[in-house]
Amino acid sequence: MKGYRISVLRHGMTEANEKGIYIGSTDLPLSDKGAADLAAKMDEFDYPTVHRVYSSPLRRCTETAEILFPYTELQTVDDLRELNFGDFENKSIDELAKRADYNQWLRGTKESRPPNGESLEELTARTYKALHAVIMDMMESGLTHCAMITHGGIISNMLSCFGIPKFPPSQITAEAGGGFDIIVTAQMWLNSQAFEILGYCPYDRIPEDEY
């Protein structure tokens, strides 16, 4: 049965990421260091050749796609955007640490949400919508390997909820410019809403003398 492979990658760093500031729906570009780090990763590791790149519409993701896959078609998917942190947006952990509503949210359930923000349950629902749209598009277009550029929270949520084998979110975090390869068949997705986690992406570069 035909398999569809997706390289799911986290965007490069922004200045807010470097300072430990919550940015979900806030649309910030990559920092100079973030862009340089992605270029360095391309020199150190092998990124796959893919047919299409599906990306969150936020600039830090589309700019990452342009660096990592400069000659590949880019298609934005609105539901791949990061969690909306509401009143916690653009605030650091240190700023929020003494707020009762922040600590209540950290201890809460999947239904808990930041004030004026989005819950984990809502994030999971639209992560499913995004993943379903991408997989259906790949199948209809006959694309067997594509990339997805999105956010750390989306990746952990996606893999913990729909990936096999099962991992807690804390064990499947993606670093900037890194992530995981997944593979899915039509039967797996339509019957079980699941995919297989294959391993890390990008790939270790094989020295030429080992070919």
mmCIF file of C-alpha atoms in Angstrom:
data_model
loop_
_atom_site.group_PDB
_atom_site.id
_atom_site.type_symbol
_atom_site.label_atom_id
_atom_site.label_comp_id
_atom_site.label_asym_id
_atom_site.label_seq_id
_atom_site.Cartn_x
_atom_site.Cartn_y
_atom_site.Cartn_z
ATOM 1 C CA MET A 1 0.000 0.000 0.000
ATOM 2 C CA LYS A 2 1.256 3.448 -0.920
ATOM 3 C CA GLY A 3 2.798 5.483 1.895
ATOM 4 C CA TYR A 4 2.873 9.256 2.200
ATOM 5 C CA ARG A 5 5.870 10.696 4.041
ATOM 6 C CA ILE A 6 5.883 14.113 5.740
ATOM 7 C CA SER A 7 8.936 15.802 7.245
ATOM 8 C CA VAL A 8 7.433 17.840 10.104
ATOM 9 C CA LEU A 9 9.828 20.664 11.060
ATOM 10 C CA ARG A 10 9.823 23.486 13.575
ATOM 11 C CA HIS A 11 10.550 27.044 12.433
ATOM 12 C CA GLY A 12 13.799 28.846 13.222
ATOM 13 C CA MET A 13 14.238 31.098 16.235
ATOM 14 C CA THR A 14 12.810 34.600 16.675
ATOM 15 C CA GLU A 15 14.033 37.223 19.127
ATOM 16 C CA ALA A 16 11.077 36.380 21.373
ATOM 17 C CA ASN A 17 11.999 32.677 21.386
ATOM 18 C CA GLU A 18 15.550 33.588 22.349
ATOM 19 C CA LYS A 19 14.256 35.663 25.283
ATOM 20 C CA GLY A 20 11.777 33.054 26.553
ATOM 21 C CA ILE A 21 8.720 35.119 25.599
ATOM 22 C CA TYR A 22 5.396 33.503 24.681
ATOM 23 C CA ILE A 23 4.471 34.132 21.057
ATOM 24 C CA GLY A 24 1.664 32.116 19.564
ATOM 25 C CA SER A 25 -0.482 34.152 17.201
ATOM 26 C CA THR A 26 2.006 37.058 17.265
ATOM 27 C CA ASP A 27 3.548 37.242 13.797
ATOM 28 C CA LEU A 28 7.283 37.815 14.266
ATOM 29 C CA PRO A 29 10.019 37.182 11.686
ATOM 30 C CA LEU A 30 13.092 35.046 12.222
ATOM 31 C CA SER A 31 15.902 36.765 14.091
ATOM 32 C CA ASP A 32 19.231 37.225 12.306
ATOM 33 C CA LYS A 33 20.649 34.493 14.526
ATOM 34 C CA GLY A 34 17.670 32.252 13.797
ATOM 35 C CA ALA A 35 18.202 32.558 10.048
ATOM 36 C CA ALA A 36 21.953 32.007 10.395
ATOM 37 C CA ASP A 37 21.389 28.907 12.540
ATOM 38 C CA LEU A 38 19.133 27.423 9.863
ATOM 39 C CA ALA A 39 21.792 28.031 7.204
ATOM 40 C CA ALA A 40 24.348 26.332 9.448
ATOM 41 C CA LYS A 41 22.042 23.326 9.872
ATOM 42 C CA MET A 42 21.825 22.988 6.100
ATOM 43 C CA ASP A 43 25.622 22.738 5.994
ATOM 44 C CA GLU A 44 25.733 20.153 8.785
ATOM 45 C CA PHE A 45 22.713 17.951 8.011
ATOM 46 C CA ASP A 46 20.789 16.670 5.003
ATOM 47 C CA TYR A 47 17.264 17.963 4.530
ATOM 48 C CA PRO A 48 15.030 15.891 2.245
ATOM 49 C CA THR A 49 14.054 16.755 -1.293
ATOM 50 C CA VAL A 50 10.280 17.182 -1.166
ATOM 51 C CA HIS A 51 7.475 17.790 -3.633
ATOM 52 C CA ARG A 52 5.697 20.557 -1.693
ATOM 53 C CA VAL A 53 6.038 22.495 1.573
ATOM 54 C CA TYR A 54 2.964 23.062 3.742
ATOM 55 C CA SER A 55 3.504 25.890 6.207
ATOM 56 C CA SER A 56 1.888 27.836 8.997
ATOM 57 C CA PRO A 57 1.051 31.301 7.589
ATOM 58 C CA LEU A 58 3.143 33.036 10.281
ATOM 59 C CA ARG A 59 6.337 34.689 9.047
ATOM 60 C CA ARG A 60 8.723 32.661 11.169
ATOM 61 C CA CYS A 61 7.474 29.550 9.367
ATOM 62 C CA THR A 62 7.273 30.856 5.810
ATOM 63 C CA GLU A 63 10.748 32.403 6.168
ATOM 64 C CA THR A 64 12.047 29.060 7.433
ATOM 65 C CA ALA A 65 10.520 27.340 4.411
ATOM 66 C CA GLU A 66 12.200 29.813 2.080
ATOM 67 C CA ILE A 67 15.608 29.075 3.646
ATOM 68 C CA LEU A 68 15.328 25.286 3.885
ATOM 69 C CA PHE A 69 13.370 24.654 0.666
ATOM 70 C CA PRO A 70 14.016 27.695 -1.569
ATOM 71 C CA TYR A 71 13.000 26.039 -4.844
ATOM 72 C CA THR A 72 9.960 24.106 -3.616
ATOM 73 C CA GLU A 73 6.308 25.116 -3.926
ATOM 74 C CA LEU A 74 5.016 26.651 -0.699
ATOM 75 C CA GLN A 75 1.390 26.302 0.418
ATOM 76 C CA THR A 76 0.184 27.903 3.656
ATOM 77 C CA VAL A 77 -2.304 26.121 5.928
ATOM 78 C CA ASP A 78 -3.994 28.438 8.417
ATOM 79 C CA ASP A 79 -4.677 25.707 10.984
ATOM 80 C CA LEU A 80 -0.926 25.030 11.342
ATOM 81 C CA ARG A 81 -0.495 28.305 13.277
ATOM 82 C CA GLU A 82 0.686 28.117 16.901
ATOM 83 C CA LEU A 83 -1.528 28.137 20.007
ATOM 84 C CA ASN A 84 -3.057 31.526 20.786
ATOM 85 C CA PHE A 85 -1.775 32.395 24.271
ATOM 86 C CA GLY A 86 -4.281 35.231 24.707
ATOM 87 C CA ASP A 87 -3.314 37.587 27.546
ATOM 88 C CA PHE A 88 -0.033 35.690 28.000
ATOM 89 C CA GLU A 89 1.191 36.660 24.518
ATOM 90 C CA ASN A 90 4.421 38.670 24.424
ATOM 91 C CA LYS A 91 5.127 38.049 28.112
ATOM 92 C CA SER A 92 8.017 36.071 29.565
ATOM 93 C CA ILE A 93 7.736 33.195 32.004
ATOM 94 C CA ASP A 94 9.337 35.409 34.656
ATOM 95 C CA GLU A 95 6.663 38.070 34.124
ATOM 96 C CA LEU A 96 3.878 35.520 34.408
ATOM 97 C CA ALA A 97 5.231 33.335 37.216
ATOM 98 C CA LYS A 98 3.371 35.164 40.013
ATOM 99 C CA ARG A 99 0.037 35.457 38.199
ATOM 100 C CA ALA A 100 -2.682 33.206 39.592
ATOM 101 C CA ASP A 101 -4.366 32.764 36.192
ATOM 102 C CA TYR A 102 -1.071 31.664 34.614
ATOM 103 C CA ASN A 103 -0.348 29.053 37.286
ATOM 104 C CA GLN A 104 -3.928 27.847 37.133
ATOM 105 C CA TRP A 105 -3.577 27.382 33.368
ATOM 106 C CA LEU A 106 -0.324 25.415 33.785
ATOM 107 C CA ARG A 107 -2.040 23.067 36.239
ATOM 108 C CA GLY A 108 -5.228 22.836 34.204
ATOM 109 C CA THR A 109 -6.763 20.288 31.862
ATOM 110 C CA LYS A 110 -6.963 20.120 28.069
ATOM 111 C CA GLU A 111 -10.051 22.347 28.303
ATOM 112 C CA SER A 112 -8.212 25.111 30.193
ATOM 113 C CA ARG A 113 -7.299 28.200 28.211
ATOM 114 C CA PRO A 114 -5.309 31.374 28.824
ATOM 115 C CA PRO A 115 -7.542 34.437 29.257
ATOM 116 C CA ASN A 116 -8.758 35.351 25.750
ATOM 117 C CA GLY A 117 -6.660 32.492 24.343
ATOM 118 C CA GLU A 118 -7.059 28.960 23.058
ATOM 119 C CA SER A 119 -7.273 25.641 24.879
ATOM 120 C CA LEU A 120 -5.221 22.530 24.151
ATOM 121 C CA GLU A 121 -8.443 20.789 23.167
ATOM 122 C CA GLU A 122 -9.122 23.475 20.543
ATOM 123 C CA LEU A 123 -5.524 23.229 19.340
ATOM 124 C CA THR A 124 -5.859 19.463 18.905
ATOM 125 C CA ALA A 125 -9.054 19.878 16.872
ATOM 126 C CA ARG A 126 -7.507 22.254 14.371
ATOM 127 C CA THR A 127 -4.244 20.267 14.288
ATOM 128 C CA TYR A 128 -6.350 17.329 13.119
ATOM 129 C CA LYS A 129 -8.032 19.542 10.496
ATOM 130 C CA ALA A 130 -4.651 20.734 9.204
ATOM 131 C CA LEU A 131 -3.173 17.252 9.081
ATOM 132 C CA HIS A 132 -6.243 15.837 7.352
ATOM 133 C CA ALA A 133 -6.155 18.616 4.736
ATOM 134 C CA VAL A 134 -2.449 18.026 4.048
ATOM 135 C CA ILE A 135 -2.775 14.232 3.785
ATOM 136 C CA MET A 136 -5.815 14.465 1.494
ATOM 137 C CA ASP A 137 -4.036 17.017 -0.698
ATOM 138 C CA MET A 138 -0.967 14.775 -0.972
ATOM 139 C CA MET A 139 -3.098 11.777 -1.898
ATOM 140 C CA GLU A 140 -5.132 13.667 -4.468
ATOM 141 C CA SER A 141 -1.976 15.199 -5.985
ATOM 142 C CA GLY A 142 0.061 11.974 -5.889
ATOM 143 C CA LEU A 143 2.796 13.558 -3.732
ATOM 144 C CA THR A 144 4.720 10.931 -1.768
ATOM 145 C CA HIS A 145 7.078 13.139 0.288
ATOM 146 C CA CYS A 146 6.348 16.674 1.480
ATOM 147 C CA ALA A 147 7.529 18.940 4.283
ATOM 148 C CA MET A 148 5.474 20.700 6.925
ATOM 149 C CA ILE A 149 6.851 23.833 8.648
ATOM 150 C CA THR A 150 5.012 24.648 11.840
ATOM 151 C CA HIS A 151 5.468 25.393 15.564
ATOM 152 C CA GLY A 152 6.831 23.485 18.533
ATOM 153 C CA GLY A 153 3.463 23.204 20.270
ATOM 154 C CA ILE A 154 1.763 21.958 17.123
ATOM 155 C CA ILE A 155 4.429 19.296 16.545
ATOM 156 C CA SER A 156 4.330 17.907 20.098
ATOM 157 C CA ASN A 157 0.533 17.887 20.053
ATOM 158 C CA MET A 158 0.311 16.297 16.612
ATOM 159 C CA LEU A 159 2.744 13.483 17.326
ATOM 160 C CA SER A 160 1.438 12.684 20.810
ATOM 161 C CA CYS A 161 -2.211 12.625 19.685
ATOM 162 C CA PHE A 162 -1.988 10.918 16.280
ATOM 163 C CA GLY A 163 1.449 9.294 16.136
ATOM 164 C CA ILE A 164 2.419 5.638 16.608
ATOM 165 C CA PRO A 165 4.232 4.585 18.748
ATOM 166 C CA LYS A 166 2.761 6.709 21.532
ATOM 167 C CA PHE A 167 4.972 9.253 23.305
ATOM 168 C CA PRO A 168 4.130 11.933 25.876
ATOM 169 C CA PRO A 169 4.485 15.479 24.439
ATOM 170 C CA SER A 170 7.597 16.126 26.570
ATOM 171 C CA GLN A 171 9.476 13.362 24.728
ATOM 172 C CA ILE A 172 8.772 14.568 21.206
ATOM 173 C CA THR A 173 9.810 18.195 21.273
ATOM 174 C CA ALA A 174 11.399 19.665 18.161
ATOM 175 C CA GLU A 175 14.338 22.068 18.180
ATOM 176 C CA ALA A 176 14.491 25.013 15.796
ATOM 177 C CA GLY A 177 14.901 23.756 12.244
ATOM 178 C CA GLY A 178 14.427 20.149 13.359
ATOM 179 C CA GLY A 179 11.610 17.685 13.742
ATOM 180 C CA PHE A 180 10.424 14.252 12.737
ATOM 181 C CA ASP A 181 9.562 12.178 9.691
ATOM 182 C CA ILE A 182 6.145 10.538 9.713
ATOM 183 C CA ILE A 183 4.516 8.173 7.225
ATOM 184 C CA VAL A 184 0.846 7.415 6.682
ATOM 185 C CA THR A 185 -1.242 5.257 4.377
ATOM 186 C CA ALA A 186 -4.789 5.961 3.289
ATOM 187 C CA GLN A 187 -6.017 2.994 5.339
ATOM 188 C CA MET A 188 -4.188 4.097 8.514
ATOM 189 C CA TRP A 189 -5.491 7.634 8.334
ATOM 190 C CA LEU A 190 -9.068 7.020 7.234
ATOM 191 C CA ASN A 191 -9.617 4.065 9.592
ATOM 192 C CA SER A 192 -7.595 5.104 12.639
ATOM 193 C CA GLN A 193 -6.601 8.782 12.213
ATOM 194 C CA ALA A 194 -3.014 7.696 12.904
ATOM 195 C CA PHE A 195 0.434 7.833 11.332
ATOM 196 C CA GLU A 196 3.764 6.149 12.063
ATOM 197 C CA ILE A 197 6.652 8.165 13.539
ATOM 198 C CA LEU A 198 9.795 7.150 11.639
ATOM 199 C CA GLY A 199 12.536 9.194 13.300
ATOM 200 C CA TYR A 200 14.319 12.524 13.361
ATOM 201 C CA CYS A 201 14.672 15.021 10.535
ATOM 202 C CA PRO A 202 16.975 16.435 9.165
ATOM 203 C CA TYR A 203 19.274 13.465 8.670
ATOM 204 C CA ASP A 204 22.856 12.919 9.731
ATOM 205 C CA ARG A 205 25.098 13.520 6.757
ATOM 206 C CA ILE A 206 26.948 10.412 5.570
ATOM 207 C CA PRO A 207 30.656 11.108 4.842
ATOM 208 C CA GLU A 208 31.495 10.704 1.180
ATOM 209 C CA ASP A 209 34.012 7.933 1.890
ATOM 210 C CA GLU A 210 31.205 5.802 3.354
ATOM 211 C CA TYR A 211 29.112 5.757 0.179
#
